[in-house]
Structures are given as C-alpha cells and as structure tokens.
Amino acid sequence: MHPPFSRKIKGSNCINEAILGNPPFSLFREFLAWILEADKKFVILGNMNAITYKEVFPYLQDNTMWLGYKSLNQDMYFNVTDDYKQWLLENKKEGSAYKVIDGVVMGRLASACWFTNVDHGKRHEKLVLDTMAHNLKFNKKLRKKLEKDYGKVEYPHYDNYDAIEVPFTECIPSDYDGVMGVPITFMDKYNPEQFEIVAFRKGDDGKDLVFTRERERESTTVLSHPCTTSIPGMIKNAEGKINGRLTYARITIIHKRLP
C-alpha cells in the first residue's frame, strides 16, 4: 500500500524539487523505491545496516546514490520535545539514548546515516593509504587484530573467494591489486574514482571477478555455489569464511589504477 504522499512525489514535475525525509526504518526499502521511481534529488535518513539490503546496495554499487557527508563513526543528535526529554532522563542512560549538549538534552541516534544522490566533496576525497608491508609492520591495531583472530600477522584469504580480508578501512593496502573484503563502514569513504566495487559471480565477461578453481580444490569449507554472492559486490551472512569461521558482512573492492 502506498503512503499518502507517494502519489504527490511521483507526480511532481518541478525540476527544482528535492526530497528530504526521515522514513520509518522498517519502511526504508519501500520509501527508497518510491523516491527512485520519482527520479528526484533526495537526502533521506536510514539505518547503517540498510547498506547491506539487497534492495539498497545495488544503487550504492552503481553510483545511483551514495552516503551523505556525515561519518558513520559519528552519532546523530536531535532536538526532542520537553515531555520526551523528561522521559529520557527518567528512563534512559546518558550516552545511550540521549546526550546533554550545552545544557540541552538531545536525543541520540546511533548507527544511522544519510543516503543521497546529491553530490558532495567528501565522496571525491582520495583515501590516503599505506602499503601492505607498512601496515603489517607498524599498524598496532591491525597487528593485534590479526594475531588474535588468525594467529599470524598477514592479511588472511577467504576460504571460498579469491580475496583478502581487510578488517579496517584505514588498513586497505595501497599496493594490493587483487580483490579485498572491507567493512560496510568503508562506504562513507568510498571514492568511485579511487575504488571499484566488484562482484563474484559465474561466467567470464572480462569484468567480474570469478572464484578460482584452485582455491576451491584447496578449501574444505566452500559453499555449494562458491562463485556467487547473493548481493553482487558484497559477502554477507554465511557466504564468507576464513579458516572455517564465518566473517562479518564485507564489500568487495579493487583499486582503480590509472592506465
């Protein structure tokens, strides 16, 4: 069922019209579909996990839309009514549902971000990176993570995809030309002139990257369809494994190299 405003959005012919919205997160997929059909400029609020939705990610991959300027590592704070301020103070913990800023109780919204098709300078900023050898030698955060999870200081390969796991966006190696699985928080730093989101799938069309049969024979933890992911450009759910252990959702990228 369409909401009352959907017909107005779709039917408007005003070329200067833009849509700014905060849809219920439970209806984000439907709201985004209506806006894209309306072919308008938009800035809408959504949960960060919407990045992984099969109805959302393809539009991020093909640059139909992108994330807004706000970093995914920053919380959002909003003005709330006096009644709600009192309820927050009585029922919630500061730092969780609210924060007092300059003496004012502000509602807190974590794990949220802006989705938009309005261009901004941040998405064209080049991410400054170090080489793989430099990261492995000097990045203490990365070394600790790799030692704890994998027992050795090297970027691990997936059992069932010809790609390496990169646990932190800032640890993307500048000199690696293969496929890398990066966290979904990479998307607020995604520069389409610097990186390309690539898909594992069956077939060889000269562009998509295909799982190598040599790695399939070596692995004992492959899926029944190791060449494909349910969402092109993303490894999620039970699709990715390292040493037999499931991984978090990852976006598969490669560097774009100038000819």
PDB file of C-alpha atoms in Angstrom:
ATOM      1  CA  MET A   1       0.000   0.000   0.000  1.00  0.00           C
ATOM      2  CA  HIS A   2       1.370   3.396  -0.977  1.00  0.00           C
ATOM      3  CA  PRO A   3       1.593   6.095   1.670  1.00  0.00           C
ATOM      4  CA  PRO A   4      -0.490   9.231   1.096  1.00  0.00           C
ATOM      5  CA  PHE A   5       2.498  11.276  -0.022  1.00  0.00           C
ATOM      6  CA  SER A   6       3.781   8.832  -2.641  1.00  0.00           C
ATOM      7  CA  ARG A   7       1.427   9.982  -5.401  1.00  0.00           C
ATOM      8  CA  LYS A   8       2.450  13.589  -4.837  1.00  0.00           C
ATOM      9  CA  ILE A   9       6.134  12.704  -5.013  1.00  0.00           C
ATOM     10  CA  LYS A  10       5.757  10.668  -8.189  1.00  0.00           C
ATOM     11  CA  GLY A  11       3.508  13.162  -9.902  1.00  0.00           C
ATOM     12  CA  SER A  12       5.523  16.291  -9.292  1.00  0.00           C
ATOM     13  CA  ASN A  13       7.177  17.821 -12.344  1.00  0.00           C
ATOM     14  CA  CYS A  14       9.083  20.569 -10.547  1.00  0.00           C
ATOM     15  CA  ILE A  15      12.696  20.131 -11.650  1.00  0.00           C
ATOM     16  CA  ASN A  16      13.976  22.000  -8.586  1.00  0.00           C
ATOM     17  CA  GLU A  17      12.156  19.793  -6.109  1.00  0.00           C
ATOM     18  CA  ALA A  18      14.229  17.721  -3.703  1.00  0.00           C
ATOM     19  CA  ILE A  19      13.067  15.260  -1.080  1.00  0.00           C
ATOM     20  CA  LEU A  20      14.369  15.394   2.485  1.00  0.00           C
ATOM     21  CA  GLY A  21      12.958  12.661   4.653  1.00  0.00           C
ATOM     22  CA  ASN A  22      13.231  10.542   7.764  1.00  0.00           C
ATOM     23  CA  PRO A  23      11.154   7.469   6.907  1.00  0.00           C
ATOM     24  CA  PRO A  24      10.441   4.746   9.458  1.00  0.00           C
ATOM     25  CA  PHE A  25      13.457   2.471   9.283  1.00  0.00           C
ATOM     26  CA  SER A  26      11.125  -0.508   8.871  1.00  0.00           C
ATOM     27  CA  LEU A  27       9.801   1.050   5.644  1.00  0.00           C
ATOM     28  CA  PHE A  28      13.156   2.244   4.300  1.00  0.00           C
ATOM     29  CA  ARG A  29      13.206  -0.164   1.349  1.00  0.00           C
ATOM     30  CA  GLU A  30       9.766   0.879   0.170  1.00  0.00           C
ATOM     31  CA  PHE A  31      10.440   4.579   0.699  1.00  0.00           C
ATOM     32  CA  LEU A  32      13.669   4.412  -1.293  1.00  0.00           C
ATOM     33  CA  ALA A  33      11.928   2.594  -4.147  1.00  0.00           C
ATOM     34  CA  TRP A  34       9.260   5.313  -4.353  1.00  0.00           C
ATOM     35  CA  ILE A  35      11.860   8.081  -4.413  1.00  0.00           C
ATOM     36  CA  LEU A  36      13.992   6.413  -7.068  1.00  0.00           C
ATOM     37  CA  GLU A  37      10.912   5.918  -9.224  1.00  0.00           C
ATOM     38  CA  ALA A  38      10.086   9.609  -8.818  1.00  0.00           C
ATOM     39  CA  ASP A  39      13.555  10.486 -10.170  1.00  0.00           C
ATOM     40  CA  LYS A  40      14.119  13.372  -7.752  1.00  0.00           C
ATOM     41  CA  LYS A  41      17.097  14.636  -5.816  1.00  0.00           C
ATOM     42  CA  PHE A  42      16.880  13.313  -2.265  1.00  0.00           C
ATOM     43  CA  VAL A  43      18.515  13.164   1.152  1.00  0.00           C
ATOM     44  CA  ILE A  44      16.968  10.560   3.453  1.00  0.00           C
ATOM     45  CA  LEU A  45      17.888   9.103   6.822  1.00  0.00           C
ATOM     46  CA  GLY A  46      18.317   5.376   7.285  1.00  0.00           C
ATOM     47  CA  ASN A  47      19.908   2.744   9.469  1.00  0.00           C
ATOM     48  CA  MET A  48      23.529   1.967   8.628  1.00  0.00           C
ATOM     49  CA  ASN A  49      22.617  -1.685   8.128  1.00  0.00           C
ATOM     50  CA  ALA A  50      20.452  -0.671   5.176  1.00  0.00           C
ATOM     51  CA  ILE A  51      23.725  -0.614   3.236  1.00  0.00           C
ATOM     52  CA  THR A  52      23.551  -4.426   3.229  1.00  0.00           C
ATOM     53  CA  TYR A  53      19.954  -4.688   1.962  1.00  0.00           C
ATOM     54  CA  LYS A  54      19.622  -6.315  -1.439  1.00  0.00           C
ATOM     55  CA  GLU A  55      17.114  -3.579  -2.368  1.00  0.00           C
ATOM     56  CA  VAL A  56      19.638  -0.850  -1.452  1.00  0.00           C
ATOM     57  CA  PHE A  57      23.215  -1.925  -2.093  1.00  0.00           C
ATOM     58  CA  PRO A  58      22.994  -2.197  -5.917  1.00  0.00           C
ATOM     59  CA  TYR A  59      22.257   1.547  -6.077  1.00  0.00           C
ATOM     60  CA  LEU A  60      25.364   2.237  -3.987  1.00  0.00           C
ATOM     61  CA  GLN A  61      27.433  -0.055  -6.159  1.00  0.00           C
ATOM     62  CA  ASP A  62      26.444   1.585  -9.437  1.00  0.00           C
ATOM     63  CA  ASN A  63      26.658   5.128  -8.002  1.00  0.00           C
ATOM     64  CA  THR A  64      22.972   5.892  -8.399  1.00  0.00           C
ATOM     65  CA  MET A  65      23.198   7.072  -4.786  1.00  0.00           C
ATOM     66  CA  TRP A  66      25.807   7.270  -2.054  1.00  0.00           C
ATOM     67  CA  LEU A  67      26.176   8.118   1.605  1.00  0.00           C
ATOM     68  CA  GLY A  68      25.974  11.661   2.899  1.00  0.00           C
ATOM     69  CA  TYR A  69      28.730  13.768   4.382  1.00  0.00           C
ATOM     70  CA  LYS A  70      28.434  12.523   7.977  1.00  0.00           C
ATOM     71  CA  SER A  71      30.929   9.891   9.035  1.00  0.00           C
ATOM     72  CA  LEU A  72      29.491   6.522  10.048  1.00  0.00           C
ATOM     73  CA  ASN A  73      31.600   6.751  13.193  1.00  0.00           C
ATOM     74  CA  GLN A  74      29.659   9.809  14.401  1.00  0.00           C
ATOM     75  CA  ASP A  75      26.348   9.709  16.232  1.00  0.00           C
ATOM     76  CA  MET A  76      23.419  11.958  15.350  1.00  0.00           C
ATOM     77  CA  TYR A  77      21.705  14.222  17.886  1.00  0.00           C
ATOM     78  CA  PHE A  78      18.257  15.770  17.554  1.00  0.00           C
ATOM     79  CA  ASN A  79      16.038  18.237  19.352  1.00  0.00           C
ATOM     80  CA  VAL A  80      13.188  16.498  21.154  1.00  0.00           C
ATOM     81  CA  THR A  81      10.042  17.677  22.925  1.00  0.00           C
ATOM     82  CA  ASP A  82      10.107  18.637  26.600  1.00  0.00           C
ATOM     83  CA  ASP A  83       7.973  15.607  27.511  1.00  0.00           C
ATOM     84  CA  TYR A  84      10.354  13.283  25.702  1.00  0.00           C
ATOM     85  CA  LYS A  85      13.370  14.930  27.335  1.00  0.00           C
ATOM     86  CA  GLN A  86      11.875  14.169  30.733  1.00  0.00           C
ATOM     87  CA  TRP A  87      11.127  10.587  29.724  1.00  0.00           C
ATOM     88  CA  LEU A  88      14.701  10.122  28.545  1.00  0.00           C
ATOM     89  CA  LEU A  89      16.122  11.460  31.797  1.00  0.00           C
ATOM     90  CA  GLU A  90      13.915   9.166  33.850  1.00  0.00           C
ATOM     91  CA  ASN A  91      14.190   6.014  31.800  1.00  0.00           C
ATOM     92  CA  LYS A  92      17.387   6.034  29.747  1.00  0.00           C
ATOM     93  CA  LYS A  93      21.097   6.285  30.339  1.00  0.00           C
ATOM     94  CA  GLU A  94      23.025   9.299  29.100  1.00  0.00           C
ATOM     95  CA  GLY A  95      25.284   8.365  26.221  1.00  0.00           C
ATOM     96  CA  SER A  96      22.893   5.659  25.078  1.00  0.00           C
ATOM     97  CA  ALA A  97      19.553   7.251  24.110  1.00  0.00           C
ATOM     98  CA  TYR A  98      20.461  10.878  24.772  1.00  0.00           C
ATOM     99  CA  LYS A  99      23.279  13.296  25.470  1.00  0.00           C
ATOM    100  CA  VAL A 100      23.338  16.627  27.262  1.00  0.00           C
ATOM    101  CA  ILE A 101      24.971  19.184  24.954  1.00  0.00           C
ATOM    102  CA  ASP A 102      25.498  22.723  26.254  1.00  0.00           C
ATOM    103  CA  GLY A 103      22.912  22.036  28.932  1.00  0.00           C
ATOM    104  CA  VAL A 104      20.290  20.785  26.459  1.00  0.00           C
ATOM    105  CA  VAL A 105      19.021  17.199  26.397  1.00  0.00           C
ATOM    106  CA  MET A 106      19.386  15.925  22.846  1.00  0.00           C
ATOM    107  CA  GLY A 107      18.029  12.663  21.505  1.00  0.00           C
ATOM    108  CA  ARG A 108      20.775  10.338  20.265  1.00  0.00           C
ATOM    109  CA  LEU A 109      20.556   8.204  17.159  1.00  0.00           C
ATOM    110  CA  ALA A 110      23.391   5.735  16.644  1.00  0.00           C
ATOM    111  CA  SER A 111      24.148   3.615  13.578  1.00  0.00           C
ATOM    112  CA  ALA A 112      22.283   5.963  11.266  1.00  0.00           C
ATOM    113  CA  CYS A 113      23.405   7.700   8.101  1.00  0.00           C
ATOM    114  CA  TRP A 114      22.199   9.815   5.203  1.00  0.00           C
ATOM    115  CA  PHE A 115      21.521   8.299   1.793  1.00  0.00           C
ATOM    116  CA  THR A 116      21.507  10.741  -1.098  1.00  0.00           C
ATOM    117  CA  ASN A 117      22.004  11.366  -4.804  1.00  0.00           C
ATOM    118  CA  VAL A 118      23.173  14.939  -4.153  1.00  0.00           C
ATOM    119  CA  ASP A 119      26.887  15.142  -4.856  1.00  0.00           C
ATOM    120  CA  HIS A 120      29.292  16.437  -2.215  1.00  0.00           C
ATOM    121  CA  GLY A 121      33.041  16.927  -1.998  1.00  0.00           C
ATOM    122  CA  LYS A 122      33.760  14.229   0.561  1.00  0.00           C
ATOM    123  CA  ARG A 123      32.946  11.378  -1.826  1.00  0.00           C
ATOM    124  CA  HIS A 124      35.682  12.625  -4.155  1.00  0.00           C
ATOM    125  CA  GLU A 125      38.390  12.871  -1.488  1.00  0.00           C
ATOM    126  CA  LYS A 126      41.184  10.376  -2.031  1.00  0.00           C
ATOM    127  CA  LEU A 127      41.744   7.982   0.838  1.00  0.00           C
ATOM    128  CA  VAL A 128      45.408   8.150   1.875  1.00  0.00           C
ATOM    129  CA  LEU A 129      46.712   4.628   2.424  1.00  0.00           C
ATOM    130  CA  ASP A 130      49.934   2.792   3.309  1.00  0.00           C
ATOM    131  CA  THR A 131      51.448  -0.258   1.668  1.00  0.00           C
ATOM    132  CA  MET A 132      50.682  -3.754   2.859  1.00  0.00           C
ATOM    133  CA  ALA A 133      54.175  -4.165   4.325  1.00  0.00           C
ATOM    134  CA  HIS A 134      53.918  -0.858   6.194  1.00  0.00           C
ATOM    135  CA  ASN A 135      50.527  -1.747   7.666  1.00  0.00           C
ATOM    136  CA  LEU A 136      51.674  -5.159   8.823  1.00  0.00           C
ATOM    137  CA  LYS A 137      54.806  -3.741  10.427  1.00  0.00           C
ATOM    138  CA  PHE A 138      53.605  -0.508  12.017  1.00  0.00           C
ATOM    139  CA  ASN A 139      49.804  -0.578  12.457  1.00  0.00           C
ATOM    140  CA  LYS A 140      49.391  -1.822  16.036  1.00  0.00           C
ATOM    141  CA  LYS A 141      45.596  -2.048  15.776  1.00  0.00           C
ATOM    142  CA  LEU A 142      45.825  -4.267  12.697  1.00  0.00           C
ATOM    143  CA  ARG A 143      48.615  -6.437  14.119  1.00  0.00           C
ATOM    144  CA  LYS A 144      46.659  -7.060  17.312  1.00  0.00           C
ATOM    145  CA  LYS A 145      43.522  -7.969  15.354  1.00  0.00           C
ATOM    146  CA  LEU A 146      45.315 -10.380  13.014  1.00  0.00           C
ATOM    147  CA  GLU A 147      47.256 -12.067  15.805  1.00  0.00           C
ATOM    148  CA  LYS A 148      44.134 -12.508  17.918  1.00  0.00           C
ATOM    149  CA  ASP A 149      41.820 -13.765  15.191  1.00  0.00           C
ATOM    150  CA  TYR A 150      44.167 -15.634  12.840  1.00  0.00           C
ATOM    151  CA  GLY A 151      47.343 -16.344  14.793  1.00  0.00           C
ATOM    152  CA  LYS A 152      49.692 -14.595  12.387  1.00  0.00           C
ATOM    153  CA  VAL A 153      50.340 -11.093  11.099  1.00  0.00           C
ATOM    154  CA  GLU A 154      49.219 -11.299   7.497  1.00  0.00           C
ATOM    155  CA  TYR A 155      46.080 -10.415   5.601  1.00  0.00           C
ATOM    156  CA  PRO A 156      44.043 -13.641   5.518  1.00  0.00           C
ATOM    157  CA  HIS A 157      42.389 -15.017   2.385  1.00  0.00           C
ATOM    158  CA  TYR A 158      38.799 -16.157   2.360  1.00  0.00           C
ATOM    159  CA  ASP A 159      38.317 -19.899   2.170  1.00  0.00           C
ATOM    160  CA  ASN A 160      35.816 -19.635  -0.653  1.00  0.00           C
ATOM    161  CA  TYR A 161      36.668 -16.413  -2.523  1.00  0.00           C
ATOM    162  CA  ASP A 162      39.886 -15.220  -4.107  1.00  0.00           C
ATOM    163  CA  ALA A 163      40.054 -12.098  -1.945  1.00  0.00           C
ATOM    164  CA  ILE A 164      41.803 -10.908   1.201  1.00  0.00           C
ATOM    165  CA  GLU A 165      40.114  -9.776   4.393  1.00  0.00           C
ATOM    166  CA  VAL A 166      40.775  -6.147   5.400  1.00  0.00           C
ATOM    167  CA  PRO A 167      39.259  -5.624   8.882  1.00  0.00           C
ATOM    168  CA  PHE A 168      39.682  -1.826   8.967  1.00  0.00           C
ATOM    169  CA  THR A 169      39.182   0.656   6.157  1.00  0.00           C
ATOM    170  CA  GLU A 170      42.344   2.573   7.043  1.00  0.00           C
ATOM    171  CA  CYS A 171      44.288  -0.676   6.574  1.00  0.00           C
ATOM    172  CA  ILE A 172      43.423  -1.111   2.885  1.00  0.00           C
ATOM    173  CA  PRO A 173      46.852  -1.755   1.352  1.00  0.00           C
ATOM    174  CA  SER A 174      47.735   0.790  -1.301  1.00  0.00           C
ATOM    175  CA  ASP A 175      49.792  -1.670  -3.338  1.00  0.00           C
ATOM    176  CA  TYR A 176      47.436  -4.665  -3.494  1.00  0.00           C
ATOM    177  CA  ASP A 177      45.785  -5.119  -6.886  1.00  0.00           C
ATOM    178  CA  GLY A 178      43.518  -8.034  -6.036  1.00  0.00           C
ATOM    179  CA  VAL A 179      40.052  -8.130  -4.516  1.00  0.00           C
ATOM    180  CA  MET A 180      39.648  -7.013  -0.890  1.00  0.00           C
ATOM    181  CA  GLY A 181      36.756  -7.548   1.509  1.00  0.00           C
ATOM    182  CA  VAL A 182      36.249  -4.364   3.544  1.00  0.00           C
ATOM    183  CA  PRO A 183      33.750  -3.419   6.307  1.00  0.00           C
ATOM    184  CA  ILE A 184      30.484  -1.735   5.346  1.00  0.00           C
ATOM    185  CA  THR A 185      31.742   1.404   7.107  1.00  0.00           C
ATOM    186  CA  PHE A 186      34.033   1.778   4.087  1.00  0.00           C
ATOM    187  CA  MET A 187      31.078   3.281   2.236  1.00  0.00           C
ATOM    188  CA  ASP A 188      31.352   6.700   3.882  1.00  0.00           C
ATOM    189  CA  LYS A 189      34.892   6.909   2.452  1.00  0.00           C
ATOM    190  CA  TYR A 190      34.098   5.345  -0.916  1.00  0.00           C
ATOM    191  CA  ASN A 191      35.544   7.410  -3.740  1.00  0.00           C
ATOM    192  CA  PRO A 192      34.348   5.960  -7.076  1.00  0.00           C
ATOM    193  CA  GLU A 193      37.386   7.443  -8.796  1.00  0.00           C
ATOM    194  CA  GLN A 194      39.742   5.532  -6.459  1.00  0.00           C
ATOM    195  CA  PHE A 195      37.926   2.212  -5.967  1.00  0.00           C
ATOM    196  CA  GLU A 196      35.535  -0.081  -7.787  1.00  0.00           C
ATOM    197  CA  ILE A 197      33.026  -2.374  -6.107  1.00  0.00           C
ATOM    198  CA  VAL A 198      33.293  -5.714  -7.875  1.00  0.00           C
ATOM    199  CA  ALA A 199      31.181  -8.844  -7.903  1.00  0.00           C
ATOM    200  CA  PHE A 200      31.937 -12.546  -7.700  1.00  0.00           C
ATOM    201  CA  ARG A 201      29.677 -14.464 -10.000  1.00  0.00           C
ATOM    202  CA  LYS A 202      29.690 -17.313 -12.505  1.00  0.00           C
ATOM    203  CA  GLY A 203      30.792 -16.562 -16.035  1.00  0.00           C
ATOM    204  CA  ASP A 204      33.655 -14.584 -17.516  1.00  0.00           C
ATOM    205  CA  ASP A 205      32.621 -11.326 -19.174  1.00  0.00           C
ATOM    206  CA  GLY A 206      36.011  -9.677 -18.787  1.00  0.00           C
ATOM    207  CA  LYS A 207      34.929  -7.512 -15.861  1.00  0.00           C
ATOM    208  CA  ASP A 208      33.509  -9.515 -12.991  1.00  0.00           C
ATOM    209  CA  LEU A 209      35.962 -11.461 -10.878  1.00  0.00           C
ATOM    210  CA  VAL A 210      35.416 -15.181 -10.624  1.00  0.00           C
ATOM    211  CA  PHE A 211      36.424 -17.506  -7.811  1.00  0.00           C
ATOM    212  CA  THR A 212      39.456 -19.583  -8.869  1.00  0.00           C
ATOM    213  CA  ARG A 213      39.055 -23.355  -9.061  1.00  0.00           C
ATOM    214  CA  GLU A 214      42.487 -23.871  -7.490  1.00  0.00           C
ATOM    215  CA  ARG A 215      41.270 -22.288  -4.244  1.00  0.00           C
ATOM    216  CA  GLU A 216      38.058 -24.309  -4.453  1.00  0.00           C
ATOM    217  CA  ARG A 217      40.016 -27.565  -4.518  1.00  0.00           C
ATOM    218  CA  GLU A 218      42.188 -26.430  -1.595  1.00  0.00           C
ATOM    219  CA  SER A 219      39.281 -25.440   0.628  1.00  0.00           C
ATOM    220  CA  THR A 220      37.101 -27.814   2.655  1.00  0.00           C
ATOM    221  CA  THR A 221      34.653 -25.099   3.705  1.00  0.00           C
ATOM    222  CA  VAL A 222      33.320 -23.890   0.354  1.00  0.00           C
ATOM    223  CA  LEU A 223      29.651 -23.225  -0.193  1.00  0.00           C
ATOM    224  CA  SER A 224      27.605 -25.124  -2.728  1.00  0.00           C
ATOM    225  CA  HIS A 225      27.868 -22.145  -5.106  1.00  0.00           C
ATOM    226  CA  PRO A 226      31.275 -20.615  -4.352  1.00  0.00           C
ATOM    227  CA  CYS A 227      31.326 -18.360  -7.402  1.00  0.00           C
ATOM    228  CA  THR A 228      28.358 -16.265  -6.401  1.00  0.00           C
ATOM    229  CA  THR A 229      27.160 -13.999  -3.651  1.00  0.00           C
ATOM    230  CA  SER A 230      23.501 -13.233  -3.098  1.00  0.00           C
ATOM    231  CA  ILE A 231      24.226  -9.494  -3.451  1.00  0.00           C
ATOM    232  CA  PRO A 232      26.821  -8.715  -6.142  1.00  0.00           C
ATOM    233  CA  GLY A 233      29.694  -6.770  -4.610  1.00  0.00           C
ATOM    234  CA  MET A 234      29.055  -7.973  -1.069  1.00  0.00           C
ATOM    235  CA  ILE A 235      29.892 -11.016   1.023  1.00  0.00           C
ATOM    236  CA  LYS A 236      27.401 -11.452   3.845  1.00  0.00           C
ATOM    237  CA  ASN A 237      25.625 -13.916   6.097  1.00  0.00           C
ATOM    238  CA  ALA A 238      27.108 -17.414   5.614  1.00  0.00           C
ATOM    239  CA  GLU A 239      28.819 -16.593   2.333  1.00  0.00           C
ATOM    240  CA  GLY A 240      32.288 -15.729   3.613  1.00  0.00           C
ATOM    241  CA  LYS A 241      34.580 -17.907   5.716  1.00  0.00           C
ATOM    242  CA  ILE A 242      38.170 -17.661   6.904  1.00  0.00           C
ATOM    243  CA  ASN A 243      39.693 -20.799   8.400  1.00  0.00           C
ATOM    244  CA  GLY A 244      36.194 -22.214   8.560  1.00  0.00           C
ATOM    245  CA  ARG A 245      34.802 -19.290  10.590  1.00  0.00           C
ATOM    246  CA  LEU A 246      32.080 -17.003   9.305  1.00  0.00           C
ATOM    247  CA  THR A 247      33.007 -13.381   8.670  1.00  0.00           C
ATOM    248  CA  TYR A 248      31.080 -10.142   9.055  1.00  0.00           C
ATOM    249  CA  ALA A 249      29.431  -8.530   6.041  1.00  0.00           C
ATOM    250  CA  ARG A 250      32.101  -7.287   3.642  1.00  0.00           C
ATOM    251  CA  ILE A 251      32.091  -5.185   0.494  1.00  0.00           C
ATOM    252  CA  THR A 252      34.402  -6.484  -2.248  1.00  0.00           C
ATOM    253  CA  ILE A 253      36.534  -3.800  -3.861  1.00  0.00           C
ATOM    254  CA  ILE A 254      39.622  -3.286  -6.007  1.00  0.00           C
ATOM    255  CA  HIS A 255      41.787  -0.258  -6.596  1.00  0.00           C
ATOM    256  CA  LYS A 256      41.193   1.696  -9.766  1.00  0.00           C
ATOM    257  CA  ARG A 257      44.544   2.182 -11.445  1.00  0.00           C
ATOM    258  CA  LEU A 258      45.186   4.903 -13.979  1.00  0.00           C
ATOM    259  CA  PRO A 259      46.179   3.498 -17.391  1.00  0.00           C
TER     260      PRO A 259
END
